[in-house]
Coordinates of C-alpha atoms in Angstrom, one line a residue:
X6 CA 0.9 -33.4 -5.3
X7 CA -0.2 -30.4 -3.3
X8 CA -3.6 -30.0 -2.5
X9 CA -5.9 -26.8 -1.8
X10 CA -9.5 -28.1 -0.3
X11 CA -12.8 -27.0 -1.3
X12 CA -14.0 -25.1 0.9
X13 CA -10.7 -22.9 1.7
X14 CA -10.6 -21.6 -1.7
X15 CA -13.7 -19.8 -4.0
X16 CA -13.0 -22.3 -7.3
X17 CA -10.1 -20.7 -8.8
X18 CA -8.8 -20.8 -12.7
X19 CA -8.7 -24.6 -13.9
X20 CA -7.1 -26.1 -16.7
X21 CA -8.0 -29.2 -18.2
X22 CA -5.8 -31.6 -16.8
X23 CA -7.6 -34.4 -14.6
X24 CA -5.6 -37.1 -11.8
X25 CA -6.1 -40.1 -10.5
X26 CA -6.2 -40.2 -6.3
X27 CA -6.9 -42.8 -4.4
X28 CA -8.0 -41.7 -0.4
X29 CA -8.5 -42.9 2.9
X30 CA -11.6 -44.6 1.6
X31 CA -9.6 -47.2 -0.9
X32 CA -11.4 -45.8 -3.9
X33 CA -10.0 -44.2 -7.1
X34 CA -11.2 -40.3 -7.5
X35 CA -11.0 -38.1 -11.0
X36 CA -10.2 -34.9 -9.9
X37 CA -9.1 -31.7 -11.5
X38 CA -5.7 -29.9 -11.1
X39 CA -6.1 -26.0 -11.1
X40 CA -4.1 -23.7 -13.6
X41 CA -0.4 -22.4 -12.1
X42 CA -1.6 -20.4 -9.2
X43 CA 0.6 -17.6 -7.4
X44 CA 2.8 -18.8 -4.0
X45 CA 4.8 -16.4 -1.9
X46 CA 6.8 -18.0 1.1
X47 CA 9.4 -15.4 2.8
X48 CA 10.4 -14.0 -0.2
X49 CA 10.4 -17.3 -2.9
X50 CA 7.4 -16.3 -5.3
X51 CA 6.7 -19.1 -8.4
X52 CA 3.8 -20.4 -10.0
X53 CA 2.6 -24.1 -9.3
X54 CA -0.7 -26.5 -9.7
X55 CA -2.9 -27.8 -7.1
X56 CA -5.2 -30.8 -6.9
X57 CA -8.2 -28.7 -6.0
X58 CA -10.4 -31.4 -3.9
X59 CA -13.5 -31.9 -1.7
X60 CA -12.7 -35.3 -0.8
X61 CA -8.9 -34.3 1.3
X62 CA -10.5 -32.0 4.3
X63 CA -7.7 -29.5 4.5
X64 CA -4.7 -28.0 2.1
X65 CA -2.1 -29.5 1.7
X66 CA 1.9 -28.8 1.1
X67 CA 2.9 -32.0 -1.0
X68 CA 6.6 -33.0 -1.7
X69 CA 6.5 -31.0 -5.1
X70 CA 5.8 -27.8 -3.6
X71 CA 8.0 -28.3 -0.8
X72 CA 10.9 -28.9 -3.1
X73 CA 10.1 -26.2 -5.6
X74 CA 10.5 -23.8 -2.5
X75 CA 13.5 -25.5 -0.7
X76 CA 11.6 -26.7 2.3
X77 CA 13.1 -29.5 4.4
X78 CA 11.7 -31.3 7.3
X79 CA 13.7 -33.2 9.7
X80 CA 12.6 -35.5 12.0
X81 CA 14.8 -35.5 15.3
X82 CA 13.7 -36.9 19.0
X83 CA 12.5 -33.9 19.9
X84 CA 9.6 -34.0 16.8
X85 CA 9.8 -32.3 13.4
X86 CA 11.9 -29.5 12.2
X87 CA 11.2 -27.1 9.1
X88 CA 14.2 -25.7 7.5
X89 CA 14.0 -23.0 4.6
X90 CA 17.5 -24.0 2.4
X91 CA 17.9 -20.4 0.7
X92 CA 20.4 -22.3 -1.8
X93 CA 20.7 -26.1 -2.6
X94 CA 23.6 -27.7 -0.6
X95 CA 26.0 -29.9 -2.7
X96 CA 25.8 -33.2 -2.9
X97 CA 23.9 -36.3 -4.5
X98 CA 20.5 -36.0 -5.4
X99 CA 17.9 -38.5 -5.3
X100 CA 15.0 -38.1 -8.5
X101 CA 12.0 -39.3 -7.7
X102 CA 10.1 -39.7 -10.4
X103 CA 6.2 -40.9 -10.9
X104 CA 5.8 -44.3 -12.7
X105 CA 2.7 -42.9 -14.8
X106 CA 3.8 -40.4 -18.3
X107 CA 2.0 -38.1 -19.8
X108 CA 1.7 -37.9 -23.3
X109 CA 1.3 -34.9 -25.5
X110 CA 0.7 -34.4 -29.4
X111 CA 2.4 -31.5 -31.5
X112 CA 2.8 -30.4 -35.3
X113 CA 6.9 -30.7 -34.9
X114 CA 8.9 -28.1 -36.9
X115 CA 11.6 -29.1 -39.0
X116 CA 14.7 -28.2 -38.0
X117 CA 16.3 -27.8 -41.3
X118 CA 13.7 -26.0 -42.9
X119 CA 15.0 -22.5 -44.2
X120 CA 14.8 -19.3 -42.3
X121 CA 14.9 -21.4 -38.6
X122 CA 18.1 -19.2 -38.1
X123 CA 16.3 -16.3 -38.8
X124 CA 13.6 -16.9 -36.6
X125 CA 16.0 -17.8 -34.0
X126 CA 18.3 -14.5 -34.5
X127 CA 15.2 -11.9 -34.5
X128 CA 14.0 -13.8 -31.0
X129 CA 17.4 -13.1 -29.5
X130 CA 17.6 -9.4 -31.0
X131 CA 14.0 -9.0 -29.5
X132 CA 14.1 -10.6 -26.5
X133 CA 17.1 -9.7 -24.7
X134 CA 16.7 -11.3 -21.8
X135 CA 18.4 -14.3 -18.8
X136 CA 16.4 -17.6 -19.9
X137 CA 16.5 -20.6 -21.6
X138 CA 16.0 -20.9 -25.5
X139 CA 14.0 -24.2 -26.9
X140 CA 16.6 -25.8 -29.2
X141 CA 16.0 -25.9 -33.3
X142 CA 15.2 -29.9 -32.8
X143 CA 12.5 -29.3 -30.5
X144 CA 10.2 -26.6 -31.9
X145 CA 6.6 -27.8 -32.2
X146 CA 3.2 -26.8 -31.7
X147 CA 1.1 -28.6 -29.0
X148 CA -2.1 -29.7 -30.2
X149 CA -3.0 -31.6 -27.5
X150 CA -2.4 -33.2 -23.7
X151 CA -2.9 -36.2 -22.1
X152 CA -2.1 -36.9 -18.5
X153 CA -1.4 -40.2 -17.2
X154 CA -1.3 -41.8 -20.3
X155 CA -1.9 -41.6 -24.5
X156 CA -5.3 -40.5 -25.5
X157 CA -6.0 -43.9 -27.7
X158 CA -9.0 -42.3 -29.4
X159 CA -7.5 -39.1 -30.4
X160 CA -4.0 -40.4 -31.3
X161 CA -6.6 -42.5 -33.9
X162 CA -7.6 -39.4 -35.8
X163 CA -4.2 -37.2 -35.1
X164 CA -2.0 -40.2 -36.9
X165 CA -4.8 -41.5 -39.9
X166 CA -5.3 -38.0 -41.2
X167 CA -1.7 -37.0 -41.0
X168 CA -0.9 -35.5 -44.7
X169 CA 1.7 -35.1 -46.4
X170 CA 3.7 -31.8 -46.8
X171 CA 1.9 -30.4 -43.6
X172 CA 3.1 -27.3 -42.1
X173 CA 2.1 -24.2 -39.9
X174 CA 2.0 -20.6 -40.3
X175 CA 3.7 -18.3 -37.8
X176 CA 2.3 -15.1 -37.6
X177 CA 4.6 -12.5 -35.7
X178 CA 7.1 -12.8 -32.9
X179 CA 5.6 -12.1 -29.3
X180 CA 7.9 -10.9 -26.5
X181 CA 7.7 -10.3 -22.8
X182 CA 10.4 -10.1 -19.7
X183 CA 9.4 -14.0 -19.2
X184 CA 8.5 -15.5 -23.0
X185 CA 9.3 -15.3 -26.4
X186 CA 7.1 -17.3 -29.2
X187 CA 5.7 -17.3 -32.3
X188 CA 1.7 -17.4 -32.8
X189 CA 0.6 -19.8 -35.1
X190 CA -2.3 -19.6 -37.2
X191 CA -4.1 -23.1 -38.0
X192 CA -6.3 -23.9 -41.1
X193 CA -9.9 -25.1 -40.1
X194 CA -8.9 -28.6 -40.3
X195 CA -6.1 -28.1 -38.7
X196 CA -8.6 -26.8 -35.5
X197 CA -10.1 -28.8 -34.7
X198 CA -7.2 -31.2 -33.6
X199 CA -6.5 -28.2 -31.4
X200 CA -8.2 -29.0 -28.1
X201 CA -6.8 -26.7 -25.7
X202 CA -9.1 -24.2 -24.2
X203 CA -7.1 -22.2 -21.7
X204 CA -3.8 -21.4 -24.4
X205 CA -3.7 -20.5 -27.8
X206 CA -1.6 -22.6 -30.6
X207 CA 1.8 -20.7 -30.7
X208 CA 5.5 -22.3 -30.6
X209 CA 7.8 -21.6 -28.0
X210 CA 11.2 -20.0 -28.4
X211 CA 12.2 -19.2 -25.2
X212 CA 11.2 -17.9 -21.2
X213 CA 12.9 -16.7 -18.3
X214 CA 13.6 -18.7 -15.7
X215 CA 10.7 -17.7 -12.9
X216 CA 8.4 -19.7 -15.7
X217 CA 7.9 -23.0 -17.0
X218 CA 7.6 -24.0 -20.6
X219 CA 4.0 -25.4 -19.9
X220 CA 2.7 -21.3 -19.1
X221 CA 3.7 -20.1 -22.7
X222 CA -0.2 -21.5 -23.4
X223 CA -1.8 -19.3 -20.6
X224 CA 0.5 -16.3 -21.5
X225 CA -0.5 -16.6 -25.6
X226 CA -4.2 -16.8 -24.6
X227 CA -3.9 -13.4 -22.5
X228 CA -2.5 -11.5 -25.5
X229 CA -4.8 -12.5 -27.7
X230 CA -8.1 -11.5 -25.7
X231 CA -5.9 -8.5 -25.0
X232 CA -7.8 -4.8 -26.7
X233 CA -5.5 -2.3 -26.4
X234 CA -2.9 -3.1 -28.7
X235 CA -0.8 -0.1 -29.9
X236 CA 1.4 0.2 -33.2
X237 CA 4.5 1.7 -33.3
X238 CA 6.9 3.5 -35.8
X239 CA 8.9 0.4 -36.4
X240 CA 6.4 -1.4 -37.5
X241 CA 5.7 -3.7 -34.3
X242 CA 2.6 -3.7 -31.8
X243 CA 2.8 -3.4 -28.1
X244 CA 0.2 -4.6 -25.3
X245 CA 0.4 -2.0 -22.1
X246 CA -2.0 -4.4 -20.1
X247 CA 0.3 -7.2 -20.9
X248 CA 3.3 -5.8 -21.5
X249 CA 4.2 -7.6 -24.5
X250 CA 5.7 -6.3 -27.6
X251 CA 5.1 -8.2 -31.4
X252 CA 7.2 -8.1 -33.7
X253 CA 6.4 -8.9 -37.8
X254 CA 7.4 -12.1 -38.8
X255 CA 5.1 -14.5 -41.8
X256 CA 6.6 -17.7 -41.4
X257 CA 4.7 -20.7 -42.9
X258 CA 6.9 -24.0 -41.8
X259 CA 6.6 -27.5 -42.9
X260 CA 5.9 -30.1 -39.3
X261 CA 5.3 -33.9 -39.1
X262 CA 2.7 -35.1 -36.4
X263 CA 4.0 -36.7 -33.5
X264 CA 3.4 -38.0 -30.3
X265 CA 5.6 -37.3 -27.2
X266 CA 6.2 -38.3 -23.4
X267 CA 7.4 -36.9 -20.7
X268 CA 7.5 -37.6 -16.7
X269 CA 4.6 -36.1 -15.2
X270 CA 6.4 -34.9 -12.1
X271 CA 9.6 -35.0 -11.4
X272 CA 11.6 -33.1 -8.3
X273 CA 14.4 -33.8 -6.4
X274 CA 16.0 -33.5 -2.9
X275 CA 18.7 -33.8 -0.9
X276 CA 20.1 -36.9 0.5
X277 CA 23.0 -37.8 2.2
X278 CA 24.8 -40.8 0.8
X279 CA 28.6 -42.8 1.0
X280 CA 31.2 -41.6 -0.9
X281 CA 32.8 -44.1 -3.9
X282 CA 35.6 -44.5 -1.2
X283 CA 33.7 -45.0 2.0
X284 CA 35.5 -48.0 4.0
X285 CA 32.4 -49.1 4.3
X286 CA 32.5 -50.7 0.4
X287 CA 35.9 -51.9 0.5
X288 CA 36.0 -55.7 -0.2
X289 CA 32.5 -55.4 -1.9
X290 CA 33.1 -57.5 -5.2
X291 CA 33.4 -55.0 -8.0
X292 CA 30.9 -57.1 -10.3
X293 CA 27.8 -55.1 -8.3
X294 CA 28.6 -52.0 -9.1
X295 CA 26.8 -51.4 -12.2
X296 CA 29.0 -49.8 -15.4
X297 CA 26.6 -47.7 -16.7
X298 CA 22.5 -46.6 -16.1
X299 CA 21.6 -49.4 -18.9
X300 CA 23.9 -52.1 -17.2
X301 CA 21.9 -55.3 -15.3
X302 CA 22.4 -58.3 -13.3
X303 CA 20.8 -61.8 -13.5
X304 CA 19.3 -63.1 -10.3
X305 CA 20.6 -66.0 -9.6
X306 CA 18.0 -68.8 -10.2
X307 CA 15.4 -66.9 -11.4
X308 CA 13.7 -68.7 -14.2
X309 CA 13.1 -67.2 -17.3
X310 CA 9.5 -65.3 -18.1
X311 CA 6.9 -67.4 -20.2
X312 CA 4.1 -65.8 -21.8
X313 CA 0.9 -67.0 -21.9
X314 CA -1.4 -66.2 -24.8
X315 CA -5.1 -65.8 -24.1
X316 CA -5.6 -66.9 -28.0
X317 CA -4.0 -66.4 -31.1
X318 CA -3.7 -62.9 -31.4
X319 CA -0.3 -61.6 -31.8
X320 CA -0.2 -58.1 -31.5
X321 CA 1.2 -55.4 -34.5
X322 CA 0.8 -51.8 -34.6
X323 CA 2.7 -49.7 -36.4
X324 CA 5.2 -47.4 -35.1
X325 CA 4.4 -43.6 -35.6
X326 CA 7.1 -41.2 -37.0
X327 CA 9.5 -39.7 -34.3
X328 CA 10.8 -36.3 -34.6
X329 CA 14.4 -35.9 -35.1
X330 CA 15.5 -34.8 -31.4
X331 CA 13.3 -38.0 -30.1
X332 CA 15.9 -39.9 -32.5
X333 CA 18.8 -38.6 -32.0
X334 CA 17.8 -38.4 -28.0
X335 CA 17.0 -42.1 -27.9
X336 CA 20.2 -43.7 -30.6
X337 CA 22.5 -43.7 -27.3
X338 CA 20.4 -45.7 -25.3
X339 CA 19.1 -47.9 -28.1
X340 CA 22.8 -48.6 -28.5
X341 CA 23.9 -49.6 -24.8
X342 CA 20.7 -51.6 -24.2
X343 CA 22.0 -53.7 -27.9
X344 CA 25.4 -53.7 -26.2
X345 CA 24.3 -54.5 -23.0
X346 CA 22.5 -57.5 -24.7
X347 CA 18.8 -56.4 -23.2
X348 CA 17.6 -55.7 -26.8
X349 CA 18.4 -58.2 -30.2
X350 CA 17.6 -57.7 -33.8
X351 CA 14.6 -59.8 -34.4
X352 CA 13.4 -59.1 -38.0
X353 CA 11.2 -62.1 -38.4
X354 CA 8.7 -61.3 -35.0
X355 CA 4.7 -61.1 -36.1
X356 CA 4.5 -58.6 -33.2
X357 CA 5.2 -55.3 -33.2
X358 CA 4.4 -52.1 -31.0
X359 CA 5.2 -48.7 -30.9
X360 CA 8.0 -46.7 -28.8
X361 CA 7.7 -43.5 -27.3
X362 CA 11.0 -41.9 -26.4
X363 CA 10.4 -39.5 -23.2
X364 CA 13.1 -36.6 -21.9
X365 CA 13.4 -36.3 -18.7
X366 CA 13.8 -32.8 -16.9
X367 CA 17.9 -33.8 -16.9
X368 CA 17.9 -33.9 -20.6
X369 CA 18.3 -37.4 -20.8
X370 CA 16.0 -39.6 -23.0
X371 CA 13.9 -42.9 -21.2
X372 CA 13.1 -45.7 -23.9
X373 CA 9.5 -46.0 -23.3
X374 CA 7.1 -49.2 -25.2
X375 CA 3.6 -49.1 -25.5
X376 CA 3.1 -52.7 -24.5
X377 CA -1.1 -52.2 -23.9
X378 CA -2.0 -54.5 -26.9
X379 CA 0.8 -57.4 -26.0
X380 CA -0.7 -57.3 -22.2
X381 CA -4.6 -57.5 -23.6
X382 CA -3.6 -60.4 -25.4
X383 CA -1.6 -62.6 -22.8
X384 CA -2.6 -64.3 -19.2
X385 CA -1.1 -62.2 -16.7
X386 CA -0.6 -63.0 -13.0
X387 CA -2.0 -61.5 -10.4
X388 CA 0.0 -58.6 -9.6
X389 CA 1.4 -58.4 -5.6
X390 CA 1.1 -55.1 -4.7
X391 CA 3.2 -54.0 -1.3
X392 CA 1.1 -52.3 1.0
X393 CA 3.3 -49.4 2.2
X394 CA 1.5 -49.0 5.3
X395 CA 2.5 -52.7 6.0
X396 CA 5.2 -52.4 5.3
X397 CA 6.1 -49.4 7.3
X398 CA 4.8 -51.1 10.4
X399 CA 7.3 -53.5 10.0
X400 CA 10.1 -51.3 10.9
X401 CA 10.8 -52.0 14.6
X402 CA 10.6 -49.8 17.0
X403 CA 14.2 -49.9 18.4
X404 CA 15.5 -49.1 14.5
X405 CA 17.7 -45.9 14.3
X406 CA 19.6 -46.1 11.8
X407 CA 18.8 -47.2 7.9
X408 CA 20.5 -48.4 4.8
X409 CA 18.6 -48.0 1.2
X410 CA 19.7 -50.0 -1.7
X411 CA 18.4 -49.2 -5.1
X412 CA 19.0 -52.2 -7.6
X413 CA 19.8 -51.2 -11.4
X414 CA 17.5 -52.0 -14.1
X415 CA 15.8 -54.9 -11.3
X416 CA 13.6 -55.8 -14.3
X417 CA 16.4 -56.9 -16.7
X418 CA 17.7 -59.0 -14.2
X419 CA 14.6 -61.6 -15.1
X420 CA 15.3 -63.3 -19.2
X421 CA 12.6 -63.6 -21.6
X422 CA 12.3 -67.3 -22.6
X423 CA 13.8 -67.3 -26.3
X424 CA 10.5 -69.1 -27.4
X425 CA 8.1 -65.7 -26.0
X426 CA 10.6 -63.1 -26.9
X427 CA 8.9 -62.4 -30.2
X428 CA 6.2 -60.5 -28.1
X429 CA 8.5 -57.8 -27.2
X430 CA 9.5 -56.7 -30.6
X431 CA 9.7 -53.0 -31.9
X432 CA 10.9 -50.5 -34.7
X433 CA 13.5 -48.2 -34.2
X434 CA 15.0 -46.7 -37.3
X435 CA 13.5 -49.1 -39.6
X436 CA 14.4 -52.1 -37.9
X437 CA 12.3 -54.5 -36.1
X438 CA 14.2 -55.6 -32.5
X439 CA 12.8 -57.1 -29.4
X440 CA 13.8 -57.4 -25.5
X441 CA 15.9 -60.7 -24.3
X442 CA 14.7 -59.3 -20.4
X443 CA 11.3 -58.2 -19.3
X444 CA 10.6 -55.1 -20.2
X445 CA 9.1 -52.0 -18.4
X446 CA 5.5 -51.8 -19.5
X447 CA 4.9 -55.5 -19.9
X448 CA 2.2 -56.3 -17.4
X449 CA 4.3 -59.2 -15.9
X450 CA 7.2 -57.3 -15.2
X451 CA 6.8 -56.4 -12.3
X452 CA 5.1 -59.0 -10.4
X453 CA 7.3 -61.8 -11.6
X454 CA 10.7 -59.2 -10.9
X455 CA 9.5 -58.5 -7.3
X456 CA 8.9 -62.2 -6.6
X457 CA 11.9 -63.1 -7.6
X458 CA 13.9 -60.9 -6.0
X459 CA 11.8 -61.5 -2.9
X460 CA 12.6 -65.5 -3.0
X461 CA 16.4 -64.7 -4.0
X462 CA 16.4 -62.3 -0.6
X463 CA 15.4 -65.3 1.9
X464 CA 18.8 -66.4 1.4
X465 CA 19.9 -63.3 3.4
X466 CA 20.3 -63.4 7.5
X467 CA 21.5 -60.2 8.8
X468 CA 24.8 -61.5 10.9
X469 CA 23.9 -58.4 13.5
X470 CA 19.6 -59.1 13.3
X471 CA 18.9 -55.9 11.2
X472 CA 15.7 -55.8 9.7
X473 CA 15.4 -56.1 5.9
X474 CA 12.5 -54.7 4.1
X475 CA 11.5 -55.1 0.1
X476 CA 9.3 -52.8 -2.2
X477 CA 9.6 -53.5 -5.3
X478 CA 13.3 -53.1 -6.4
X479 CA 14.3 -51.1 -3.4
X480 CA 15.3 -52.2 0.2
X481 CA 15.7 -50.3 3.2
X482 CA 17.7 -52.3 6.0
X483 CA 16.5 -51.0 9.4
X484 CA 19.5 -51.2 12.4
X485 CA 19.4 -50.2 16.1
X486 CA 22.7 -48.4 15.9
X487 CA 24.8 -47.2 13.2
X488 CA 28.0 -50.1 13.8
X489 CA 25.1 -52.9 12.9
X490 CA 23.7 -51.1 10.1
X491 CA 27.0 -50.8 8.5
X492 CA 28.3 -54.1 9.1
X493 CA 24.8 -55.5 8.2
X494 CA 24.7 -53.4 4.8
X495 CA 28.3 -54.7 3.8
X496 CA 27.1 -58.1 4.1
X497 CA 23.7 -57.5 2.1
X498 CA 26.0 -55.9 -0.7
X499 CA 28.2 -58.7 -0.9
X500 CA 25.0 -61.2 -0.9
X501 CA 23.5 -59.0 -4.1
X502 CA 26.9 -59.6 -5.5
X503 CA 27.1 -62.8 -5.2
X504 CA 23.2 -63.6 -6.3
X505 CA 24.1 -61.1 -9.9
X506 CA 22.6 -57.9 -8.4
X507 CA 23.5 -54.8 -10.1
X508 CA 23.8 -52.0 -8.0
X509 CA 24.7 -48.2 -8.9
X510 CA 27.4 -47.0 -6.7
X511 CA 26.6 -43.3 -7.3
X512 CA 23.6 -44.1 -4.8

């Protein structure tokens, strides 16, 4: 994340999100992130956070902002280049995305309610403008956000007082040249679940595209400690200091509470990769190559995960209701992971915890368990963390050229033991299921996976003496020329093959 020191900037507007850092010093930092600040380069102008810090000693340009503003740096023999790409090549992209999700809480509208057409026809007669429109599923008004993670102690109150036949009252249609939304006016109890300071509630219906969803808060809040609002012959208001116009509209909506994820950053860049039909793959056994994102291997000899229990606690909490474009988002992928055979029905499980779909900046959905309670309750092994600085200074010197490998679902690869697959289980659609592979939140997952994977790699001798490098589930195969690293990365395919790898060939 980009970074603007202290001391280079008098404290500018903050908003109330707060991240985790970790320094030179080895110790974990709190620090706030600043609301979306101006940024000119040549002539790119956007809005973007910073980590605003007295800990890093000078500003920094971080791989979100350097993507956001199509900045590339090349490294070459004669040192680093900085390249300004006016317009994204073509080509693959590699996302990158954080492994921590924030989590956000909203009064969702229903999208068959009467008069959503309506709503939806008057914002396009009064907002004529280039943008994006939120979809009928996915109108909601944010109540609160938490980064990182769920806020345990809030969801508490948000999901025991939820009541029945809730709704929302929108009063009047705001537009501007870079939003459209509806303000919402919130009983008293309804308040104080509202704990933003720097927006005001509203519902989104649709922005331009030099804005992000996440400003429609900042915008709301200027218009209403705007004073010089001005009425007109048709009936509407308009804000000269904002330039904002508001059109009449009482629209009191029935919503259900619900709780939401989504990544916390996500960008992408370019990367040059092989073709489907590089020579390169020819001969690799087809059974890598992974069929789809949900498809996994089985290391070969890896035994199956055991878990420990720390007593006799077996964990249940109740799932929370799911809007309907969380549902309808995550019934595809619930699907191929039951085809795929990485989830079973297992109606008879004491355990149960709570899913969270999250949709990722592509559209997609990412099936996302809370697994906290299961991992209080079991004996977990201490986790082996990579040191990336280690692991760096194991490339050698004389390396030039470099293969990476990104194994599918590496996770799934490790099975649950039948007997401790009851811990796993979950709700989905009224139906209790659980995972027959270690799943992504489970404490052990990783550890065991990496070890695994790490013991199944000794196996492999580079024929040409590349060097081979794990972290996590990626490798990076590091070559003094580029006729070793290809014949080198054709033989570590064809190992993962034959040890029931899954790899996607699209990488």
């Amino acid at each position: 994340m980009s970074v603007i020191n202290c001391k280079a900037m008098i404290k500018p507007p903050m908003s109330n999100e707060i991240v985790k850092t970790i320094g030179a010093s080895g110790l974990p930092l709190r620090e706030q992130v600043t609301m979306p600040l101006p940024v000119s380069f040549c002539e790119e102008k956007c809005q973007h956070q910073f980590l605003y810090s007295d800990h890093c000693p000078v500003n920094l340009m971080g791989r979100d902002l350097l993507c956001k503003l199509g900045i590339n740096i090349t490294c070459g023999r004669t040192g680093l280049t900085v390249i300004h790409e006016e317009e994204e090549e073509e080509g693959e992209q590699l996302m990158l995305m954080s492994e921590g999700c924030d989590s956000y809480y909203a009064w969702d509208v229903d999208d068959e309610v009467p008069n959503i057409a309506r709503v939806f026809s008057m914002a396009k007669t009064h907002w004529g403008h280039e943008g994006s429109f939120m979809s009928e599923a996915g109108l909601h008004c944010t109540s609160h956000f938490s980064p990182l993670t769920r806020d345990l102690h809030y969801e508490k109150q948000w999901l025991c007082d939820t009541l029945q036949n809730e709704s929302v009252q929108c009063e009047g249609i705001y537009c501007s040249s870079d939003f459209c939304a509806l303000g919402v006016n919130l009983t008293p109890a309804q308040k104080e679940l509202y704990l933003f300071e720097d927006s005001t509630p509203h519902v989104s219906l649709a922005k331009s595209d030099r804005v992000e969803w996440v400003d429609t808060g900042i915008w709301m809040k200027c218009l209403v400690d705007a004073t010089d609002w001005e009425m007109r012959p048709d009936g509407s208001t308009y804000s000269p200091s904002t330039l904002t116009s508001c059109y009449p509209l009482s629209w009191g909506t029935p919503t259900e509470r619900g709780v939401h994820g989504v990544d916390q950053v996500s960008f992408s860049t370019n990367i040059m990769l092989l073709s489907e039909d590089s020579p390169l793959l020819r001969g690799v056994p087809e059974c890598l190559w992974a069929r789809d994102k949900y498809d996994f291997g089985r290391i070969k000899g890896a035994e199956p995960m055991v878990v420990t229990p720390k007593d006799t606690r077996r964990p249940s909490r109740a799932q929370y209701p799911l809007s309907k474009e969380a549902i309808a988002g995550i019934t595809p992928v619930h699907a191929s992971l039951l085809a795929n055979g990485a989830v079973i029905p297992y109606p008879e499980s004491p355990c149960n915890t709570p899913i969270l779909p999250v949709r990722k900046p592509s559209g997609d959905w990412r099936f996302v368990q809370d697994l906290r309670p299961v991992n209080d309750a079991v004996f977990a092994r201490a986790p082996v963390v990579p040191n990336v600085t280690t692991l760096l200074g194991a490339v050698p010197p004389t390396a030039e050229w470099f293969s990476v490998i990104d194994l599918t679902n590496a996770f799934f690869s490790i099975p649950v033991a039948p007997e401790s697959q009851f811990w796993f289980a979950f709700t989905f659609l009224g139906k209790r299921f659980t995972w027959t592979v270690a799943p992504m939140g489970y404490v052990e997952s990783a550890a065991i996976s990496s070890a695994a994977l790490a013991q199944n790699l000794e196996g492999f001798i580079p024929h040409e003496g590349s060097t081979l490098i794990q972290y996590v589930d990626d490798l990076l195969l590091c070559s003094s020329s580029v006729e070793t690293c290809e014949t080198d990365t054709r033989a570590l395919l064809i190992f993962l093959a034959e040890n029931g790898h899954k790899v996607s060939k699209k990488k």
